[in-house]
mmCIF file of C-alpha atoms in Angstrom:
data_model
loop_
_atom_site.group_PDB
_atom_site.id
_atom_site.type_symbol
_atom_site.label_atom_id
_atom_site.label_comp_id
_atom_site.label_asym_id
_atom_site.label_seq_id
_atom_site.Cartn_x
_atom_site.Cartn_y
_atom_site.Cartn_z
ATOM 1 C CA MET P 1 -28.271 45.599 31.172
ATOM 2 C CA LEU P 2 -25.054 46.513 33.003
ATOM 3 C CA ASP P 3 -22.783 44.478 30.731
ATOM 4 C CA ILE P 4 -24.369 46.233 27.719
ATOM 5 C CA LEU P 5 -24.067 49.588 29.271
ATOM 6 C CA PHE P 6 -20.355 49.420 30.186
ATOM 7 C CA ARG P 7 -19.584 48.088 26.538
ATOM 8 C CA LEU P 8 -21.566 50.970 25.065
ATOM 9 C CA LEU P 9 -19.508 53.516 27.056
ATOM 10 C CA ARG P 10 -16.364 51.885 26.119
ATOM 11 C CA THR P 11 -17.258 52.561 22.369
ATOM 12 C CA PRO P 12 -16.755 56.278 21.460
ATOM 13 C CA SER P 13 -19.797 57.815 19.795
ATOM 14 C CA PRO P 14 -19.819 61.818 19.512
ATOM 15 C CA SER P 15 -22.695 63.023 17.488
ATOM 16 C CA GLY P 16 -21.680 62.609 13.689
ATOM 17 C CA ARG P 17 -19.162 59.503 14.429
ATOM 18 C CA THR P 18 -21.553 56.769 15.625
ATOM 19 C CA ASP P 19 -21.300 54.053 13.121
ATOM 20 C CA ALA P 20 -19.413 51.869 15.344
ATOM 21 C CA VAL P 21 -21.570 51.960 18.438
ATOM 22 C CA MET P 22 -24.847 51.534 16.009
ATOM 23 C CA GLN P 23 -23.148 48.342 14.477
ATOM 24 C CA PHE P 24 -22.879 47.041 18.237
ATOM 25 C CA ILE P 25 -26.332 47.673 19.134
ATOM 26 C CA GLY P 26 -27.341 46.150 15.868
ATOM 27 C CA ASP P 27 -25.735 43.064 16.706
ATOM 28 C CA ILE P 28 -27.420 43.028 20.325
ATOM 29 C CA VAL P 29 -30.884 43.427 18.441
ATOM 30 C CA ALA P 30 -29.923 40.744 16.069
ATOM 31 C CA ASP P 31 -28.963 37.976 18.969
ATOM 32 C CA LEU P 32 -32.438 39.028 20.659
ATOM 33 C CA GLY P 33 -33.970 37.896 17.185
ATOM 34 C CA LEU P 34 -35.444 41.399 16.532
ATOM 35 C CA ASN P 35 -35.988 42.716 13.098
ATOM 36 C CA ALA P 36 -34.290 46.221 12.637
ATOM 37 C CA GLN P 37 -33.489 48.744 9.818
ATOM 38 C CA LEU P 38 -31.209 51.592 9.443
ATOM 39 C CA THR P 39 -32.175 54.961 8.107
ATOM 40 C CA ARG P 40 -29.945 56.840 5.668
ATOM 41 C CA GLN P 41 -28.683 58.817 8.678
ATOM 42 C CA GLY P 42 -27.754 55.803 10.391
ATOM 43 C CA ALA P 43 -30.672 55.656 13.105
ATOM 44 C CA LEU P 44 -31.740 52.287 14.109
ATOM 45 C CA ILE P 45 -35.467 51.244 14.156
ATOM 46 C CA VAL P 46 -36.219 48.259 16.090
ATOM 47 C CA GLU P 47 -39.557 46.104 15.577
ATOM 48 C CA LEU P 48 -40.721 44.456 18.975
ATOM 49 C CA PRO P 49 -43.100 41.281 18.495
ATOM 50 C CA ALA P 50 -46.490 42.488 17.773
ATOM 51 C CA ALA P 51 -47.903 40.209 20.160
ATOM 52 C CA SER P 52 -46.499 36.997 22.053
ATOM 53 C CA GLY P 53 -48.225 33.974 23.507
ATOM 54 C CA THR P 54 -49.203 33.844 27.161
ATOM 55 C CA ASP P 55 -47.846 31.590 29.935
ATOM 56 C CA ASP P 56 -51.309 29.835 29.806
ATOM 57 C CA GLY P 57 -50.561 28.189 26.395
ATOM 58 C CA GLU P 58 -52.685 30.504 24.317
ATOM 59 C CA THR P 59 -51.162 30.790 20.483
ATOM 60 C CA ASP P 60 -49.817 33.819 19.279
ATOM 61 C CA ASP P 61 -52.278 36.397 18.264
ATOM 62 C CA ALA P 62 -50.171 37.561 15.045
ATOM 63 C CA ASP P 63 -53.088 39.525 13.765
ATOM 64 C CA LEU P 64 -53.833 41.533 17.197
ATOM 65 C CA HIS P 65 -52.400 44.892 15.250
ATOM 66 C CA GLU P 66 -53.967 44.612 11.784
ATOM 67 C CA GLU P 67 -57.267 46.231 13.042
ATOM 68 C CA ILE P 68 -55.175 49.098 14.942
ATOM 69 C CA GLU P 69 -53.335 51.652 12.752
ATOM 70 C CA ALA P 70 -51.627 53.117 15.892
ATOM 71 C CA GLU P 71 -48.137 52.282 17.168
ATOM 72 C CA ARG P 72 -45.823 53.136 20.122
ATOM 73 C CA CYS P 73 -41.931 54.361 20.017
ATOM 74 C CA ILE P 74 -39.467 54.297 22.212
ATOM 75 C CA VAL P 75 -36.850 56.675 21.626
ATOM 76 C CA VAL P 76 -33.353 56.790 22.869
ATOM 77 C CA HIS P 77 -29.993 58.187 21.553
ATOM 78 C CA ALA P 78 -26.382 56.437 21.367
ATOM 79 C CA ASP P 79 -24.637 59.695 20.441
ATOM 80 C CA THR P 80 -22.936 61.590 22.943
ATOM 81 C CA ILE P 81 -21.211 65.086 23.438
ATOM 82 C CA GLY P 82 -17.546 65.221 22.277
ATOM 83 C CA CYS P 83 -15.356 67.793 20.448
ATOM 84 C CA MET P 84 -14.129 68.289 17.020
ATOM 85 C CA VAL P 85 -10.752 69.887 15.802
ATOM 86 C CA SER P 86 -10.996 73.492 14.838
ATOM 87 C CA LYS P 87 -7.171 74.365 14.579
ATOM 88 C CA LEU P 88 -3.748 72.912 14.217
ATOM 89 C CA LYS P 89 -1.858 75.147 16.359
ATOM 90 C CA ASP P 90 1.870 76.080 16.051
ATOM 91 C CA ASN P 91 2.856 74.648 19.484
ATOM 92 C CA GLY P 92 1.910 71.256 18.115
ATOM 93 C CA ARG P 93 -1.544 71.310 20.099
ATOM 94 C CA LEU P 94 -5.030 71.493 19.189
ATOM 95 C CA SER P 95 -7.933 73.766 19.380
ATOM 96 C CA VAL P 96 -11.402 72.549 19.631
ATOM 97 C CA VAL P 97 -14.981 73.113 19.658
ATOM 98 C CA PRO P 98 -17.778 71.153 21.366
ATOM 99 C CA ILE P 99 -20.111 68.602 19.822
ATOM 100 C CA GLY P 100 -23.387 69.147 21.916
ATOM 101 C CA THR P 101 -23.972 71.622 24.657
ATOM 102 C CA PHE P 102 -21.428 71.402 27.441
ATOM 103 C CA SER P 103 -18.979 73.651 29.289
ATOM 104 C CA SER P 104 -15.298 73.730 28.929
ATOM 105 C CA ARG P 105 -15.056 73.392 32.483
ATOM 106 C CA PHE P 106 -15.728 69.693 32.235
ATOM 107 C CA ALA P 107 -13.550 69.170 29.475
ATOM 108 C CA GLU P 108 -10.484 70.402 31.296
ATOM 109 C CA GLY P 109 -8.481 67.354 32.474
ATOM 110 C CA ALA P 110 -10.144 65.004 29.888
ATOM 111 C CA ARG P 111 -8.365 62.063 28.663
ATOM 112 C CA VAL P 112 -9.417 62.078 24.837
ATOM 113 C CA GLN P 113 -9.020 59.907 21.703
ATOM 114 C CA ILE P 114 -8.472 61.535 18.472
ATOM 115 C CA ILE P 115 -10.032 59.849 15.623
ATOM 116 C CA THR P 116 -8.536 60.630 12.558
ATOM 117 C CA GLU P 117 -9.876 59.736 8.842
ATOM 118 C CA PHE P 118 -7.943 56.729 8.645
ATOM 119 C CA PRO P 119 -9.761 53.710 10.348
ATOM 120 C CA ASP P 120 -7.016 52.412 12.344
ATOM 121 C CA VAL P 121 -5.289 55.537 13.213
ATOM 122 C CA VAL P 122 -6.281 57.155 16.623
ATOM 123 C CA TYR P 123 -4.418 59.026 18.812
ATOM 124 C CA THR P 124 -4.826 59.658 22.791
ATOM 125 C CA GLY P 125 -4.399 63.025 24.693
ATOM 126 C CA THR P 126 -5.805 65.517 27.420
ATOM 127 C CA ILE P 127 -7.668 68.591 27.140
ATOM 128 C CA LEU P 128 -5.888 70.949 29.279
ATOM 129 C CA PRO P 129 -6.138 75.051 29.982
ATOM 130 C CA LEU P 130 -3.594 76.980 28.133
ATOM 131 C CA LYS P 131 -1.831 77.795 31.561
ATOM 132 C CA THR P 132 -1.506 74.320 33.302
ATOM 133 C CA SER P 133 1.345 74.420 35.821
ATOM 134 C CA GLY P 134 1.428 76.602 38.829
ATOM 135 C CA HIS P 135 5.209 76.150 38.842
ATOM 136 C CA ALA P 136 5.221 78.301 35.584
ATOM 137 C CA TYR P 137 2.447 80.515 36.002
ATOM 138 C CA GLY P 138 1.953 80.738 39.644
ATOM 139 C CA ASP P 139 -1.746 82.233 40.570
ATOM 140 C CA GLU P 140 -2.441 82.857 36.995
ATOM 141 C CA VAL P 141 -3.712 79.162 36.769
ATOM 142 C CA ASP P 142 -6.470 80.152 38.903
ATOM 143 C CA GLU P 143 -7.227 83.381 36.779
ATOM 144 C CA GLN P 144 -8.176 82.123 33.470
ATOM 145 C CA PRO P 145 -11.583 82.441 32.139
ATOM 146 C CA VAL P 146 -13.804 79.391 31.591
ATOM 147 C CA SER P 147 -14.050 79.184 27.658
ATOM 148 C CA TRP P 148 -13.184 76.852 24.843
ATOM 149 C CA ASP P 149 -10.755 79.312 23.588
ATOM 150 C CA GLU P 150 -8.841 78.810 26.647
ATOM 151 C CA VAL P 151 -8.331 75.103 26.354
ATOM 152 C CA GLU P 152 -6.247 72.973 24.005
ATOM 153 C CA VAL P 153 -5.447 69.298 23.251
ATOM 154 C CA ARG P 154 -2.116 67.810 24.422
ATOM 155 C CA VAL P 155 -1.399 65.075 21.934
ATOM 156 C CA ASP P 156 0.458 61.925 23.029
ATOM 157 C CA GLU P 157 3.238 61.907 20.526
ATOM 158 C CA ALA P 158 6.370 63.533 19.702
ATOM 159 C CA VAL P 159 5.158 66.920 18.142
ATOM 160 C CA SER P 160 5.693 70.294 18.603
ATOM 161 C CA ASP P 161 4.372 72.318 15.956
ATOM 162 C CA LYS P 162 1.452 72.352 12.950
ATOM 163 C CA ALA P 163 3.843 70.359 10.679
ATOM 164 C CA GLY P 164 4.095 67.254 13.045
ATOM 165 C CA LEU P 165 0.410 67.339 13.556
ATOM 166 C CA GLU P 166 0.135 67.025 9.706
ATOM 167 C CA GLU P 167 2.381 64.221 9.298
ATOM 168 C CA LEU P 168 0.366 62.311 12.073
ATOM 169 C CA GLY P 169 -2.578 62.850 9.632
ATOM 170 C CA ILE P 170 -4.488 64.980 11.875
ATOM 171 C CA GLU P 171 -6.890 67.408 10.280
ATOM 172 C CA VAL P 172 -9.241 70.150 11.024
ATOM 173 C CA GLY P 173 -12.848 68.369 11.619
ATOM 174 C CA ASN P 174 -11.169 65.277 13.198
ATOM 175 C CA THR P 175 -13.805 63.889 16.121
ATOM 176 C CA VAL P 176 -12.232 64.249 19.692
ATOM 177 C CA ALA P 177 -13.807 61.800 21.872
ATOM 178 C CA LEU P 178 -13.958 61.929 25.456
ATOM 179 C CA MET P 179 -12.997 58.876 27.334
ATOM 180 C CA THR P 180 -15.353 57.809 29.957
ATOM 181 C CA HIS P 181 -13.380 55.977 33.054
ATOM 182 C CA SER P 182 -16.406 53.899 33.647
ATOM 183 C CA SER P 183 -16.726 52.407 37.075
ATOM 184 C CA MET P 184 -19.674 50.906 39.517
ATOM 185 C CA SER P 185 -19.149 51.061 43.243
ATOM 186 C CA LYS P 186 -20.237 48.398 45.590
ATOM 187 C CA SER P 187 -23.298 50.532 46.633
ATOM 188 C CA GLY P 188 -24.434 50.372 42.952
ATOM 189 C CA TYR P 189 -23.499 53.857 41.875
ATOM 190 C CA ILE P 190 -22.307 53.927 38.310
ATOM 191 C CA ASN P 191 -19.855 56.906 37.592
ATOM 192 C CA SER P 192 -18.962 57.577 33.975
ATOM 193 C CA ARG P 193 -19.187 60.041 31.037
ATOM 194 C CA HIS P 194 -21.900 59.657 28.743
ATOM 195 C CA LEU P 195 -24.528 57.856 30.648
ATOM 196 C CA ASP P 196 -26.871 60.424 29.140
ATOM 197 C CA GLY P 197 -27.829 58.657 26.361
ATOM 198 C CA LYS P 198 -26.333 55.260 26.610
ATOM 199 C CA ALA P 199 -27.802 54.207 29.925
ATOM 200 C CA GLY P 200 -31.056 54.941 28.006
ATOM 201 C CA VAL P 201 -30.274 52.635 25.294
ATOM 202 C CA ALA P 202 -29.306 49.834 27.780
ATOM 203 C CA ILE P 203 -32.804 50.214 29.260
ATOM 204 C CA ALA P 204 -34.690 49.928 26.215
ATOM 205 C CA LEU P 205 -32.747 46.733 25.205
ATOM 206 C CA ALA P 206 -33.288 45.204 28.629
ATOM 207 C CA ALA P 207 -37.108 46.280 28.380
ATOM 208 C CA ALA P 208 -36.946 44.471 24.773
ATOM 209 C CA LYS P 209 -35.501 41.447 25.980
ATOM 210 C CA SER P 210 -37.986 41.075 29.177
ATOM 211 C CA ALA P 211 -40.873 41.432 26.770
ATOM 212 C CA ILE P 212 -39.464 38.475 24.651
ATOM 213 C CA ASP P 213 -38.324 36.297 27.597
ATOM 214 C CA GLY P 214 -41.448 36.894 29.448
ATOM 215 C CA LYS P 215 -43.550 36.177 26.587
ATOM 216 C CA LEU P 216 -45.463 39.363 27.144
ATOM 217 C CA ARG P 217 -48.627 40.230 24.914
ATOM 218 C CA LEU P 218 -48.211 43.811 23.543
ATOM 219 C CA PRO P 219 -51.460 45.331 22.506
ATOM 220 C CA VAL P 220 -49.797 47.808 20.076
ATOM 221 C CA LYS P 221 -47.108 47.553 17.564
ATOM 222 C CA THR P 222 -43.981 49.105 19.346
ATOM 223 C CA THR P 223 -40.748 50.109 17.756
ATOM 224 C CA ILE P 224 -37.416 51.292 19.233
ATOM 225 C CA LEU P 225 -35.951 54.240 17.507
ATOM 226 C CA VAL P 226 -31.896 54.838 18.250
ATOM 227 C CA THR P 227 -31.235 58.425 17.419
ATOM 228 C CA ILE P 228 -27.626 59.396 16.623
ATOM 229 C CA PHE P 229 -27.967 63.416 16.679
ATOM 230 C CA GLU P 230 -29.965 64.132 19.669
ATOM 231 C CA GLU P 231 -27.006 66.073 21.380
ATOM 232 C CA VAL P 232 -26.889 68.548 18.573
ATOM 233 C CA GLY P 233 -30.714 68.760 18.523
ATOM 234 C CA HIS P 234 -32.352 66.643 15.504
ATOM 235 C CA GLY P 235 -32.211 63.123 16.667
ATOM 236 C CA ALA P 236 -35.711 62.131 16.325
ATOM 237 C CA SER P 237 -36.873 64.526 13.751
ATOM 238 C CA ALA P 238 -36.954 61.698 11.181
ATOM 239 C CA GLY P 239 -37.615 57.882 11.975
ATOM 240 C CA VAL P 240 -40.951 58.349 13.827
ATOM 241 C CA SER P 241 -43.693 56.698 11.971
ATOM 242 C CA GLN P 242 -47.011 59.041 11.438
ATOM 243 C CA ASN P 243 -48.833 56.153 12.965
ATOM 244 C CA VAL P 244 -47.117 56.741 16.349
ATOM 245 C CA ALA P 245 -49.632 57.557 18.969
ATOM 246 C CA GLU P 246 -47.571 57.340 22.067
ATOM 247 C CA LEU P 247 -43.999 58.335 21.996
ATOM 248 C CA VAL P 248 -41.747 58.115 25.096
ATOM 249 C CA SER P 249 -38.175 59.034 25.325
ATOM 250 C CA ILE P 250 -35.971 57.536 27.725
ATOM 251 C CA ASP P 251 -33.184 60.000 28.982
ATOM 252 C CA ASN P 252 -31.561 61.560 32.193
ATOM 253 C CA ALA P 253 -33.227 63.234 34.782
ATOM 254 C CA VAL P 254 -31.935 66.642 36.062
ATOM 255 C CA CYS P 255 -30.498 65.580 39.689
ATOM 256 C CA ALA P 256 -29.477 68.973 41.327
ATOM 257 C CA PRO P 257 -30.081 71.354 44.176
ATOM 258 C CA ASN P 258 -33.596 72.773 43.396
ATOM 259 C CA GLN P 259 -34.605 69.919 41.205
ATOM 260 C CA ASN P 260 -37.147 67.248 42.238
ATOM 261 C CA SER P 261 -35.519 64.349 40.319
ATOM 262 C CA LEU P 262 -34.716 60.906 41.918
ATOM 263 C CA GLU P 263 -31.140 59.571 41.495
ATOM 264 C CA ARG P 264 -32.042 56.127 42.489
ATOM 265 C CA GLY P 265 -35.808 56.225 41.189
ATOM 266 C CA VAL P 266 -37.754 57.261 38.128
ATOM 267 C CA THR P 267 -38.653 60.821 37.226
ATOM 268 C CA ILE P 268 -41.366 62.041 34.957
ATOM 269 C CA PRO P 269 -40.762 65.712 33.808
ATOM 270 C CA LEU P 270 -44.055 67.591 33.211
ATOM 271 C CA LYS P 271 -42.443 70.151 31.167
ATOM 272 C CA ASP P 272 -38.715 71.003 29.438
ATOM 273 C CA MET P 273 -37.903 73.836 27.431
ATOM 274 C CA HIS P 274 -39.899 72.849 24.419
ATOM 275 C CA GLY P 275 -42.939 73.054 26.665
ATOM 276 C CA PRO P 276 -45.123 70.702 28.274
ATOM 277 C CA PHE P 277 -45.557 66.928 27.706
ATOM 278 C CA ASP P 278 -48.548 65.387 27.050
ATOM 279 C CA TYR P 279 -50.938 65.650 30.098
ATOM 280 C CA HIS P 280 -52.887 62.072 29.926
ATOM 281 C CA LEU P 281 -49.398 60.194 29.059
ATOM 282 C CA THR P 282 -47.412 61.685 31.463
ATOM 283 C CA ARG P 283 -49.898 61.167 34.326
ATOM 284 C CA LYS P 284 -50.815 57.583 33.205
ATOM 285 C CA LEU P 285 -46.907 56.784 33.713
ATOM 286 C CA ILE P 286 -46.695 58.300 37.082
ATOM 287 C CA ARG P 287 -49.639 56.098 38.083
ATOM 288 C CA LEU P 288 -48.480 53.187 36.485
ATOM 289 C CA GLY P 289 -45.222 53.433 38.413
ATOM 290 C CA GLN P 290 -46.908 53.948 41.797
ATOM 291 C CA ARG P 291 -49.345 51.407 41.602
ATOM 292 C CA HIS P 292 -46.398 48.719 41.060
ATOM 293 C CA GLY P 293 -44.403 50.223 43.808
ATOM 294 C CA LEU P 294 -41.751 52.098 41.588
ATOM 295 C CA ASP P 295 -39.968 55.168 43.515
ATOM 296 C CA MET P 296 -41.273 58.159 41.283
ATOM 297 C CA ALA P 297 -41.017 61.758 40.980
ATOM 298 C CA ARG P 298 -42.338 64.661 39.024
ATOM 299 C CA ASP P 299 -39.914 67.260 37.825
ATOM 300 C CA ILE P 300 -39.791 70.437 35.434
ATOM 301 C CA PHE P 301 -36.662 70.704 33.250
ATOM 302 C CA THR P 302 -35.979 74.188 32.673
ATOM 303 C CA PHE P 303 -32.761 74.062 30.689
ATOM 304 C CA TYR P 304 -33.329 70.644 29.130
ATOM 305 C CA ARG P 305 -34.573 69.440 25.552
ATOM 306 C CA SER P 306 -34.819 65.581 24.272
ATOM 307 C CA ASP P 307 -35.482 63.833 21.271
ATOM 308 C CA VAL P 308 -39.135 64.432 21.986
ATOM 309 C CA ALA P 309 -38.725 67.967 21.117
ATOM 310 C CA ALA P 310 -37.046 66.966 17.789
ATOM 311 C CA ALA P 311 -39.791 64.535 16.963
ATOM 312 C CA LEU P 312 -42.669 67.057 17.656
ATOM 313 C CA GLU P 313 -40.953 69.883 15.787
ATOM 314 C CA ALA P 314 -40.664 67.764 12.733
ATOM 315 C CA GLY P 315 -44.780 66.914 12.666
ATOM 316 C CA ALA P 316 -44.886 64.081 14.912
ATOM 317 C CA GLY P 317 -48.756 63.900 15.912
ATOM 318 C CA ALA P 318 -48.042 61.701 19.085
ATOM 319 C CA ARG P 319 -48.596 61.900 22.479
ATOM 320 C CA ALA P 320 -45.205 62.597 23.750
ATOM 321 C CA ALA P 321 -43.735 61.845 27.274
ATOM 322 C CA LEU P 322 -40.110 61.476 28.881
ATOM 323 C CA MET P 323 -39.071 58.713 31.173
ATOM 324 C CA ALA P 324 -36.001 59.824 32.968
ATOM 325 C CA PHE P 325 -33.198 57.744 35.068
ATOM 326 C CA GLY P 326 -31.552 59.889 37.850
ATOM 327 C CA LEU P 327 -28.044 61.491 36.505
ATOM 328 C CA ASP P 328 -26.116 63.716 38.759
ATOM 329 C CA GLY P 329 -23.739 66.044 37.045
ATOM 330 C CA SER P 330 -25.107 65.632 33.525
ATOM 331 C CA HIS P 331 -22.949 66.493 30.775
ATOM 332 C CA GLY P 332 -19.893 66.897 33.256
ATOM 333 C CA TRP P 333 -18.764 64.059 35.673
ATOM 334 C CA GLU P 334 -21.797 61.904 35.561
ATOM 335 C CA ARG P 335 -23.436 59.321 38.211
ATOM 336 C CA THR P 336 -26.600 57.406 38.141
ATOM 337 C CA HIS P 337 -27.432 54.441 40.300
ATOM 338 C CA VAL P 338 -28.361 50.748 39.226
ATOM 339 C CA ASP P 339 -31.616 51.060 41.131
ATOM 340 C CA SER P 340 -32.810 53.882 38.846
ATOM 341 C CA LEU P 341 -31.902 51.841 35.543
ATOM 342 C CA ILE P 342 -33.696 48.830 36.746
ATOM 343 C CA GLN P 343 -36.896 50.784 37.953
ATOM 344 C CA CYS P 344 -36.880 52.712 34.526
ATOM 345 C CA ALA P 345 -36.659 49.126 32.464
ATOM 346 C CA LYS P 346 -39.603 48.170 34.943
ATOM 347 C CA LEU P 347 -41.553 50.836 34.140
ATOM 348 C CA VAL P 348 -41.130 50.732 30.419
ATOM 349 C CA THR P 349 -42.011 47.079 30.403
ATOM 350 C CA LEU P 350 -45.206 47.972 32.054
ATOM 351 C CA TRP P 351 -46.363 50.638 29.837
ATOM 352 C CA LEU P 352 -45.718 48.540 26.753
ATOM 353 C CA GLN P 353 -48.247 46.045 28.059
ATOM 354 C CA THR P 354 -51.175 48.372 28.621
ATOM 355 C CA PRO P 355 -53.675 50.073 26.078
ATOM 356 C CA LEU P 356 -53.328 53.339 24.716
ATOM 357 C CA THR P 357 -53.882 56.187 26.770
ATOM 358 C CA LEU P 358 -57.371 57.092 25.780
ATOM 359 C CA GLU P 359 -57.841 53.567 24.329
ATOM 360 C CA LYS P 360 -60.316 53.775 21.517
ATOM 361 C CA TRP P 361 -59.762 57.332 20.760
ATOM 362 C CA ASP P 362 -55.794 57.170 20.133
ATOM 363 C CA GLU P 363 -56.070 54.174 18.056
ATOM 364 C CA HIS P 364 -56.740 56.419 14.763
ATOM 365 C CA ARG P 365 -55.078 59.851 13.700
ATOM 366 C CA LEU P 366 -58.135 61.447 13.367
ATOM 367 C CA GLY P 367 -61.564 61.440 14.865
ATOM 368 C CA GLY P 368 -65.025 63.655 15.228
ATOM 369 C CA LEU P 369 -64.696 66.360 17.609
ATOM 370 C CA ARG P 370 -67.908 65.078 19.428
ATOM 371 C CA ASP P 371 -66.243 61.882 20.117
ATOM 372 C CA PHE P 372 -63.066 63.303 21.852
ATOM 373 C CA PRO P 373 -62.733 61.784 25.335
ATOM 374 C CA SER P 374 -62.261 65.410 26.995
ATOM 375 C CA GLN P 375 -65.968 66.066 26.416
ATOM 376 C CA ARG P 376 -66.603 63.616 29.234
ATOM 377 C CA GLN P 377 -63.476 64.969 31.163
ATOM 378 C CA PRO P 378 -64.170 68.889 30.866
ATOM 379 C CA ALA P 379 -62.349 71.615 32.337
ATOM 380 C CA ILE P 380 -63.509 73.058 35.611
ATOM 381 C CA ALA P 381 -65.989 75.643 34.664
ATOM 382 C CA GLU P 382 -66.112 79.263 35.723
ATOM 383 C CA ARG P 383 -68.633 79.594 38.491
ATOM 384 C CA VAL P 384 -71.452 82.305 38.709
ATOM 385 C CA GLY P 385 -70.287 84.811 41.203
ATOM 386 C CA ASP P 386 -66.529 84.180 41.134
ATOM 387 C CA ARG P 387 -64.382 87.451 41.390
ATOM 388 C CA GLN P 388 -61.211 87.178 39.794
ATOM 389 C CA HIS P 389 -60.990 90.598 38.519
ATOM 390 C CA GLU P 390 -63.171 93.516 38.583
ATOM 391 C CA GLY P 391 -66.651 92.834 38.166
ATOM 392 C CA ALA P 392 -68.433 89.262 38.415
ATOM 393 C CA ILE P 393 -67.886 86.402 35.845
ATOM 394 C CA SER P 394 -71.373 85.302 35.013
ATOM 395 C CA ASN P 395 -73.204 83.049 32.553
ATOM 396 C CA VAL P 396 -70.266 82.390 30.686
ATOM 397 C CA PRO P 397 -71.643 80.129 27.555
ATOM 398 C CA ARG P 398 -70.274 76.817 27.469
ATOM 399 C CA TYR P 399 -70.753 73.862 25.127
ATOM 400 C CA ARG P 400 -72.961 71.299 26.573
ATOM 401 C CA GLY P 401 -73.794 67.959 24.699
ATOM 402 C CA ALA P 402 -77.324 67.001 23.940
ATOM 403 C CA ASP P 403 -77.437 64.305 26.701
ATOM 404 C CA GLU P 404 -76.379 66.806 29.717
ATOM 405 C CA SER P 405 -78.674 68.646 31.505
ATOM 406 C CA VAL P 406 -78.149 72.013 33.045
ATOM 407 C CA ASP P 407 -79.804 74.048 35.707
ATOM 408 C CA ALA P 408 -81.173 77.496 35.552
ATOM 409 C CA ASN P 409 -77.717 79.010 35.927
ATOM 410 C CA GLY P 410 -76.156 77.021 33.190
ATOM 411 C CA VAL P 411 -74.366 74.589 35.834
ATOM 412 C CA SER P 412 -74.187 70.895 35.166
ATOM 413 C CA PRO P 413 -75.682 69.107 38.056
ATOM 414 C CA GLU P 414 -73.950 65.800 39.461
ATOM 415 C CA GLY P 415 -71.460 63.754 37.801
ATOM 416 C CA TRP P 416 -69.839 66.482 35.738
ATOM 417 C CA ASP P 417 -66.338 65.419 36.740
ATOM 418 C CA GLU P 418 -66.969 61.760 36.110
ATOM 419 C CA GLU P 419 -65.093 60.167 33.121
#
């Protein structure tokens, strides 16, 4: 997993310029013996084995899924934040705009690759504030605003004007990729740009390999969707089958003050800026991790959006959840820990072996209202005599099944909370 991660990190892939990294991921998938298809946009859909043999010598159950139309989907993204050339400046430097959402504060000082329209022509440079030298500007270097209008790219070539940039073949619209400078400490901390996204890809591929090597019996057809436009908001808006009953995105947790996320464990968010995740699936993931001794946390991500949002907004009718590896300094100087990546891979692998969340109901896209499982897991009823506002709430009518008895006050007797 770590070898794949560091190779992914060394392959530039800002949104809109992802062909190279997707080819690399495709080669890994082929080496695993898995089938994969590429969408017109360039996203990768990888199909995991429907069912594998078990250690007790049973034969493969290739027909396991023929009676179940439901599927599972793991969604990760290979694209990263980056920049794009917006202007060739008269001083021989470049104005840039961001690809994805991040502050120019975390671009200042970044070493970059300027990727031209010519496959073998790539230049290096540095993103710098407009005033960089205290020897030249004194205290003015500390007074500059933080803004993309206040930075420029210094190109590592003998060029001092716009014409020189044009002679190099640099044009408006060229991609500017931030170099990662990836490293891992003896204590297991991984520091790098672009862990957001690429660590999720490495986790998903590790889970796929463990499923194959361990000959795990997956009860539901499962695909891995690797998207390429997550950082700009529409990554999983295409590629998710209408048969997907459970959609889980693997992405980064928000490790920061006033957050509850774990940098060395697994975080399950209950809500992000798009809204709450599926109640039943998120709780299932939490219980599954706790039961198997993983370090688990719950959190709320206020300024956060993932591929789950794009899929749901595009019409995916799936239960959806987010599983997050720890990440400190997201979209800036990022850091995670190998323990978090391993535990996420374990949780994904465990989840793939379980039945669907509401097993029989979730097998099909539609069903009768009377069969919906929440009829056996009702919300807490208002009680006669409760005073939550002026006046008493009393005798609130609520549907009861034909086989559910009630007392004179309309309150169900014993067993109301049983599943």
